[in-house]
């Protein structure tokens, strides 16, 4: 591979030509394949191209649907974008299961977001602390234009505080602010406010008669929102009498509830299991996040930090068995938007919102939490009953069959065969070879 300068300035075709010259044996075929995934409408392709930089083509992901999701007595069909097999099937299975038992319940506990200006300052903290009310007013005044629209929608800056961080580093302080960003995820809004706070802090200190010498010169290290939003919190749950859980194949409901609660106990206490358990939850949440054009990295990062809030990494779901009632719930911070960014621009994201009946950001938080819970219920149910491989392997089998370009007839035969045989890449290839030899004889 050669070094190239000015790559970003090249037209898309030239980018592809350069890449092909570096990696492809058949350059024409290589370029054709990349171009075959471009959108047929130039206007839409331009949109996709401009979401990111140095774009060459589009990368397809399956867009699936989980129907029958009853949340607070409202029925949803929830779109999921995910490449992993079994995730949609597991969520759909759980949705149907709980539909017959009253559905999911959910509530938003709070919707506060956080941003920080991290700065170094050599001065007397007590003096700054006393004067901070004056600075707070200045920060609010100087951001009044930036926040006007958000305030008109019922949001804006909720609070601004000074945090003494000198126990971490001798001159380190923060301006920590909380925000209500209504229907938007709010990253741009928060960061714009914070950068204005930083400018105002420097001006104020430089010009205030209360400060002398070094005190007039704070060093702003950075101004940025925090993706950890423990007060942008949603809860979702399901519950029913244990007997109503029914039999799982030949496992009685009491044993199911017992093993389920033990699986949760393990995920609460063992970080190795908790990580996999929470990964399963994010299989669902990330997939709705992608389908609705939100930022799954932010939501995941936040979820994992929240999972550590008690000093060790723990499961994000919990379960109880009390007075014969099985209850299973999730409590998780989820910061999302339904306006702005990709949510307004991506054609399929707009369709996702239509499918979801154009939810508010709070409603979307609840839908995501429910799909995370449904996904986790499906995973733990499989783990404590049949084992995870049965469902996985069914889908895996279809992927392998597709890989070998199996015909309808071959697929039918293979699905039957692998009901009683262990699926592996080799076993599928051998079976297909045998079938194909027979046909050619
Ligand atoms: C696989 O993507 C997710 C699971 O491993 C989750 C879990 O173990 O709970 C099935």
mmCIF file with all atom_site columns, N, CA and C in Angstrom, residues 269-310:
data_model
loop_
_atom_site.group_PDB
_atom_site.id
_atom_site.type_symbol
_atom_site.label_atom_id
_atom_site.label_alt_id
_atom_site.label_comp_id
_atom_site.label_asym_id
_atom_site.label_entity_id
_atom_site.label_seq_id
_atom_site.pdbx_PDB_ins_code
_atom_site.Cartn_x
_atom_site.Cartn_y
_atom_site.Cartn_z
_atom_site.occupancy
_atom_site.B_iso_or_equiv
_atom_site.pdbx_formal_charge
_atom_site.auth_seq_id
_atom_site.auth_comp_id
_atom_site.auth_asym_id
_atom_site.auth_atom_id
_atom_site.pdbx_PDB_model_num
ATOM 1   N N  . UNK A 1 269 ? -23.075 -10.508 39.753 1.00 0.00 ? 269 UNK A N  1
ATOM 2   C CA . UNK A 1 269 ? -21.877 -10.690 40.576 1.00 0.00 ? 269 UNK A CA 1
ATOM 3   C C  . UNK A 1 269 ? -20.598 -11.023 39.829 1.00 0.00 ? 269 UNK A C  1
ATOM 4   N N  . UNK A 1 270 ? -20.731 -11.554 38.626 1.00 0.00 ? 270 UNK A N  1
ATOM 5   C CA . UNK A 1 270 ? -19.534 -11.958 37.896 1.00 0.00 ? 270 UNK A CA 1
ATOM 6   C C  . UNK A 1 270 ? -19.367 -11.078 36.651 1.00 0.00 ? 270 UNK A C  1
ATOM 7   N N  . UNK A 1 271 ? -18.359 -10.199 36.641 1.00 0.00 ? 271 UNK A N  1
ATOM 8   C CA . UNK A 1 271 ? -18.192 -9.287  35.498 1.00 0.00 ? 271 UNK A CA 1
ATOM 9   C C  . UNK A 1 271 ? -18.023 -10.007 34.161 1.00 0.00 ? 271 UNK A C  1
ATOM 10  N N  . UNK A 1 272 ? -17.445 -11.222 34.167 1.00 0.00 ? 272 UNK A N  1
ATOM 11  C CA . UNK A 1 272 ? -17.324 -11.943 32.902 1.00 0.00 ? 272 UNK A CA 1
ATOM 12  C C  . UNK A 1 272 ? -18.707 -12.232 32.331 1.00 0.00 ? 272 UNK A C  1
ATOM 13  N N  . UNK A 1 273 ? -19.585 -12.739 33.164 1.00 0.00 ? 273 UNK A N  1
ATOM 14  C CA . UNK A 1 273 ? -20.935 -13.034 32.688 1.00 0.00 ? 273 UNK A CA 1
ATOM 15  C C  . UNK A 1 273 ? -21.709 -11.730 32.425 1.00 0.00 ? 273 UNK A C  1
ATOM 16  N N  . UNK A 1 274 ? -21.522 -10.729 33.319 1.00 0.00 ? 274 UNK A N  1
ATOM 17  C CA . UNK A 1 274 ? -22.259 -9.463  33.183 1.00 0.00 ? 274 UNK A CA 1
ATOM 18  C C  . UNK A 1 274 ? -21.982 -8.814  31.824 1.00 0.00 ? 274 UNK A C  1
ATOM 19  N N  . UNK A 1 275 ? -20.739 -8.912  31.369 1.00 0.00 ? 275 UNK A N  1
ATOM 20  C CA . UNK A 1 275 ? -20.375 -8.276  30.095 1.00 0.00 ? 275 UNK A CA 1
ATOM 21  C C  . UNK A 1 275 ? -21.134 -8.927  28.940 1.00 0.00 ? 275 UNK A C  1
ATOM 22  N N  . UNK A 1 276 ? -21.208 -10.250 28.949 1.00 0.00 ? 276 UNK A N  1
ATOM 23  C CA . UNK A 1 276 ? -21.920 -10.964 27.875 1.00 0.00 ? 276 UNK A CA 1
ATOM 24  C C  . UNK A 1 276 ? -23.424 -10.705 27.982 1.00 0.00 ? 276 UNK A C  1
ATOM 25  N N  . UNK A 1 277 ? -23.899 -10.718 29.220 1.00 0.00 ? 277 UNK A N  1
ATOM 26  C CA . UNK A 1 277 ? -25.319 -10.454 29.498 1.00 0.00 ? 277 UNK A CA 1
ATOM 27  C C  . UNK A 1 277 ? -25.702 -9.068  28.947 1.00 0.00 ? 277 UNK A C  1
ATOM 28  N N  . UNK A 1 278 ? -24.877 -8.068  29.271 1.00 0.00 ? 278 UNK A N  1
ATOM 29  C CA . UNK A 1 278 ? -25.170 -6.706  28.801 1.00 0.00 ? 278 UNK A CA 1
ATOM 30  C C  . UNK A 1 278 ? -24.953 -6.568  27.297 1.00 0.00 ? 278 UNK A C  1
ATOM 31  N N  . UNK A 1 279 ? -24.013 -7.335  26.759 1.00 0.00 ? 279 UNK A N  1
ATOM 32  C CA . UNK A 1 279 ? -23.814 -7.330  25.303 1.00 0.00 ? 279 UNK A CA 1
ATOM 33  C C  . UNK A 1 279 ? -25.125 -7.741  24.624 1.00 0.00 ? 279 UNK A C  1
ATOM 34  N N  . UNK A 1 280 ? -25.766 -8.738  25.191 1.00 0.00 ? 280 UNK A N  1
ATOM 35  C CA . UNK A 1 280 ? -27.047 -9.190  24.634 1.00 0.00 ? 280 UNK A CA 1
ATOM 36  C C  . UNK A 1 280 ? -28.096 -8.089  24.702 1.00 0.00 ? 280 UNK A C  1
ATOM 37  N N  . UNK A 1 281 ? -28.115 -7.352  25.804 1.00 0.00 ? 281 UNK A N  1
ATOM 38  C CA . UNK A 1 281 ? -29.061 -6.225  25.939 1.00 0.00 ? 281 UNK A CA 1
ATOM 39  C C  . UNK A 1 281 ? -28.802 -5.205  24.833 1.00 0.00 ? 281 UNK A C  1
ATOM 40  N N  . UNK A 1 282 ? -27.517 -4.908  24.607 1.00 0.00 ? 282 UNK A N  1
ATOM 41  C CA . UNK A 1 282 ? -27.180 -3.914  23.574 1.00 0.00 ? 282 UNK A CA 1
ATOM 42  C C  . UNK A 1 282 ? -27.380 -4.459  22.159 1.00 0.00 ? 282 UNK A C  1
ATOM 43  N N  . UNK A 1 283 ? -27.436 -5.777  21.992 1.00 0.00 ? 283 UNK A N  1
ATOM 44  C CA . UNK A 1 283 ? -27.838 -6.310  20.677 1.00 0.00 ? 283 UNK A CA 1
ATOM 45  C C  . UNK A 1 283 ? -29.170 -5.674  20.285 1.00 0.00 ? 283 UNK A C  1
ATOM 46  N N  . UNK A 1 284 ? -30.074 -5.586  21.248 1.00 0.00 ? 284 UNK A N  1
ATOM 47  C CA . UNK A 1 284 ? -31.391 -5.012  20.966 1.00 0.00 ? 284 UNK A CA 1
ATOM 48  C C  . UNK A 1 284 ? -31.347 -3.494  20.903 1.00 0.00 ? 284 UNK A C  1
ATOM 49  N N  . UNK A 1 285 ? -30.749 -2.884  21.925 1.00 0.00 ? 285 UNK A N  1
ATOM 50  C CA . UNK A 1 285 ? -30.776 -1.413  22.007 1.00 0.00 ? 285 UNK A CA 1
ATOM 51  C C  . UNK A 1 285 ? -30.017 -0.784  20.836 1.00 0.00 ? 285 UNK A C  1
ATOM 52  N N  . UNK A 1 286 ? -28.829 -1.317  20.532 1.00 0.00 ? 286 UNK A N  1
ATOM 53  C CA . UNK A 1 286 ? -28.044 -0.762  19.412 1.00 0.00 ? 286 UNK A CA 1
ATOM 54  C C  . UNK A 1 286 ? -28.825 -0.850  18.107 1.00 0.00 ? 286 UNK A C  1
ATOM 55  N N  . UNK A 1 287 ? -29.528 -1.966  17.929 1.00 0.00 ? 287 UNK A N  1
ATOM 56  C CA . UNK A 1 287 ? -30.221 -2.182  16.653 1.00 0.00 ? 287 UNK A CA 1
ATOM 57  C C  . UNK A 1 287 ? -31.354 -1.165  16.467 1.00 0.00 ? 287 UNK A C  1
ATOM 58  N N  . UNK A 1 288 ? -32.057 -0.822  17.554 1.00 0.00 ? 288 UNK A N  1
ATOM 59  C CA . UNK A 1 288 ? -33.092 0.217   17.439 1.00 0.00 ? 288 UNK A CA 1
ATOM 60  C C  . UNK A 1 288 ? -32.409 1.581   17.280 1.00 0.00 ? 288 UNK A C  1
ATOM 61  N N  . UNK A 1 289 ? -31.298 1.738   17.969 1.00 0.00 ? 289 UNK A N  1
ATOM 62  C CA . UNK A 1 289 ? -30.560 3.000   17.882 1.00 0.00 ? 289 UNK A CA 1
ATOM 63  C C  . UNK A 1 289 ? -30.134 3.270   16.441 1.00 0.00 ? 289 UNK A C  1
ATOM 64  N N  . UNK A 1 290 ? -29.618 2.235   15.785 1.00 0.00 ? 290 UNK A N  1
ATOM 65  C CA . UNK A 1 290 ? -29.207 2.400   14.375 1.00 0.00 ? 290 UNK A CA 1
ATOM 66  C C  . UNK A 1 290 ? -30.414 2.676   13.486 1.00 0.00 ? 290 UNK A C  1
ATOM 67  N N  . UNK A 1 291 ? -31.474 1.930   13.694 1.00 0.00 ? 291 UNK A N  1
ATOM 68  C CA . UNK A 1 291 ? -32.664 2.095   12.838 1.00 0.00 ? 291 UNK A CA 1
ATOM 69  C C  . UNK A 1 291 ? -33.276 3.478   12.998 1.00 0.00 ? 291 UNK A C  1
ATOM 70  N N  . UNK A 1 292 ? -33.026 4.113   14.143 1.00 0.00 ? 292 UNK A N  1
ATOM 71  C CA . UNK A 1 292 ? -33.604 5.438   14.375 1.00 0.00 ? 292 UNK A CA 1
ATOM 72  C C  . UNK A 1 292 ? -32.538 6.540   14.282 1.00 0.00 ? 292 UNK A C  1
ATOM 73  N N  . UNK A 1 293 ? -31.397 6.209   13.704 1.00 0.00 ? 293 UNK A N  1
ATOM 74  C CA . UNK A 1 293 ? -30.385 7.223   13.395 1.00 0.00 ? 293 UNK A CA 1
ATOM 75  C C  . UNK A 1 293 ? -29.759 7.869   14.613 1.00 0.00 ? 293 UNK A C  1
ATOM 76  N N  . UNK A 1 294 ? -29.736 7.136   15.730 1.00 0.00 ? 294 UNK A N  1
ATOM 77  C CA . UNK A 1 294 ? -29.096 7.699   16.924 1.00 0.00 ? 294 UNK A CA 1
ATOM 78  C C  . UNK A 1 294 ? -27.682 7.133   17.079 1.00 0.00 ? 294 UNK A C  1
ATOM 79  N N  . UNK A 1 295 ? -27.003 7.591   18.123 1.00 0.00 ? 295 UNK A N  1
ATOM 80  C CA . UNK A 1 295 ? -25.579 7.315   18.287 1.00 0.00 ? 295 UNK A CA 1
ATOM 81  C C  . UNK A 1 295 ? -25.393 6.125   19.231 1.00 0.00 ? 295 UNK A C  1
ATOM 82  N N  . UNK A 1 296 ? -25.179 4.934   18.636 1.00 0.00 ? 296 UNK A N  1
ATOM 83  C CA . UNK A 1 296 ? -25.101 3.736   19.487 1.00 0.00 ? 296 UNK A CA 1
ATOM 84  C C  . UNK A 1 296 ? -23.821 3.694   20.305 1.00 0.00 ? 296 UNK A C  1
ATOM 85  N N  . UNK A 1 297 ? -22.771 4.368   19.842 1.00 0.00 ? 297 UNK A N  1
ATOM 86  C CA . UNK A 1 297 ? -21.528 4.375   20.640 1.00 0.00 ? 297 UNK A CA 1
ATOM 87  C C  . UNK A 1 297 ? -21.768 5.131   21.943 1.00 0.00 ? 297 UNK A C  1
ATOM 88  N N  . UNK A 1 298 ? -22.472 6.262   21.847 1.00 0.00 ? 298 UNK A N  1
ATOM 89  C CA . UNK A 1 298 ? -22.740 7.061   23.042 1.00 0.00 ? 298 UNK A CA 1
ATOM 90  C C  . UNK A 1 298 ? -23.615 6.276   24.015 1.00 0.00 ? 298 UNK A C  1
ATOM 91  N N  . UNK A 1 299 ? -24.634 5.623   23.477 1.00 0.00 ? 299 UNK A N  1
ATOM 92  C CA . UNK A 1 299 ? -25.588 4.911   24.346 1.00 0.00 ? 299 UNK A CA 1
ATOM 93  C C  . UNK A 1 299 ? -24.914 3.720   25.017 1.00 0.00 ? 299 UNK A C  1
ATOM 94  N N  . UNK A 1 300 ? -24.076 3.013   24.246 1.00 0.00 ? 300 UNK A N  1
ATOM 95  C CA . UNK A 1 300 ? -23.368 1.860   24.831 1.00 0.00 ? 300 UNK A CA 1
ATOM 96  C C  . UNK A 1 300 ? -22.368 2.300   25.882 1.00 0.00 ? 300 UNK A C  1
ATOM 97  N N  . UNK A 1 301 ? -21.582 3.328   25.548 1.00 0.00 ? 301 UNK A N  1
ATOM 98  C CA . UNK A 1 301 ? -20.558 3.789   26.495 1.00 0.00 ? 301 UNK A CA 1
ATOM 99  C C  . UNK A 1 301 ? -21.235 4.156   27.813 1.00 0.00 ? 301 UNK A C  1
ATOM 100 N N  . UNK A 1 302 ? -22.353 4.861   27.697 1.00 0.00 ? 302 UNK A N  1
ATOM 101 C CA . UNK A 1 302 ? -23.076 5.294   28.893 1.00 0.00 ? 302 UNK A CA 1
ATOM 102 C C  . UNK A 1 302 ? -23.595 4.092   29.686 1.00 0.00 ? 302 UNK A C  1
ATOM 103 N N  . UNK A 1 303 ? -24.162 3.137   28.953 1.00 0.00 ? 303 UNK A N  1
ATOM 104 C CA . UNK A 1 303 ? -24.722 1.951   29.610 1.00 0.00 ? 303 UNK A CA 1
ATOM 105 C C  . UNK A 1 303 ? -23.660 1.185   30.381 1.00 0.00 ? 303 UNK A C  1
ATOM 106 N N  . UNK A 1 304 ? -22.483 1.070   29.780 1.00 0.00 ? 304 UNK A N  1
ATOM 107 C CA . UNK A 1 304 ? -21.432 0.296   30.455 1.00 0.00 ? 304 UNK A CA 1
ATOM 108 C C  . UNK A 1 304 ? -20.921 1.043   31.697 1.00 0.00 ? 304 UNK A C  1
ATOM 109 N N  . UNK A 1 305 ? -20.848 2.379   31.609 1.00 0.00 ? 305 UNK A N  1
ATOM 110 C CA . UNK A 1 305 ? -20.431 3.133   32.799 1.00 0.00 ? 305 UNK A CA 1
ATOM 111 C C  . UNK A 1 305 ? -21.489 2.967   33.901 1.00 0.00 ? 305 UNK A C  1
ATOM 112 N N  . UNK A 1 306 ? -22.761 3.041   33.481 1.00 0.00 ? 306 UNK A N  1
ATOM 113 C CA . UNK A 1 306 ? -23.842 2.897   34.463 1.00 0.00 ? 306 UNK A CA 1
ATOM 114 C C  . UNK A 1 306 ? -23.794 1.506   35.113 1.00 0.00 ? 306 UNK A C  1
ATOM 115 N N  . UNK A 1 307 ? -23.401 0.530   34.310 1.00 0.00 ? 307 UNK A N  1
ATOM 116 C CA . UNK A 1 307 ? -23.307 -0.841  34.833 1.00 0.00 ? 307 UNK A CA 1
ATOM 117 C C  . UNK A 1 307 ? -22.235 -0.944  35.923 1.00 0.00 ? 307 UNK A C  1
ATOM 118 N N  . UNK A 1 308 ? -21.360 0.053   36.005 1.00 0.00 ? 308 UNK A N  1
ATOM 119 C CA . UNK A 1 308 ? -20.288 0.061   37.025 1.00 0.00 ? 308 UNK A CA 1
ATOM 120 C C  . UNK A 1 308 ? -20.618 0.964   38.209 1.00 0.00 ? 308 UNK A C  1
ATOM 121 N N  . UNK A 1 309 ? -21.833 1.498   38.256 1.00 0.00 ? 309 UNK A N  1
ATOM 122 C CA . UNK A 1 309 ? -22.099 2.559   39.238 1.00 0.00 ? 309 UNK A CA 1
ATOM 123 C C  . UNK A 1 309 ? -21.946 2.107   40.689 1.00 0.00 ? 309 UNK A C  1
ATOM 124 N N  . UNK A 1 310 ? -22.041 0.815   40.941 1.00 0.00 ? 310 UNK A N  1
ATOM 125 C CA . UNK A 1 310 ? -21.890 0.347   42.321 1.00 0.00 ? 310 UNK A CA 1
ATOM 126 C C  . UNK A 1 310 ? -20.473 -0.110  42.647 1.00 0.00 ? 310 UNK A C  1
#
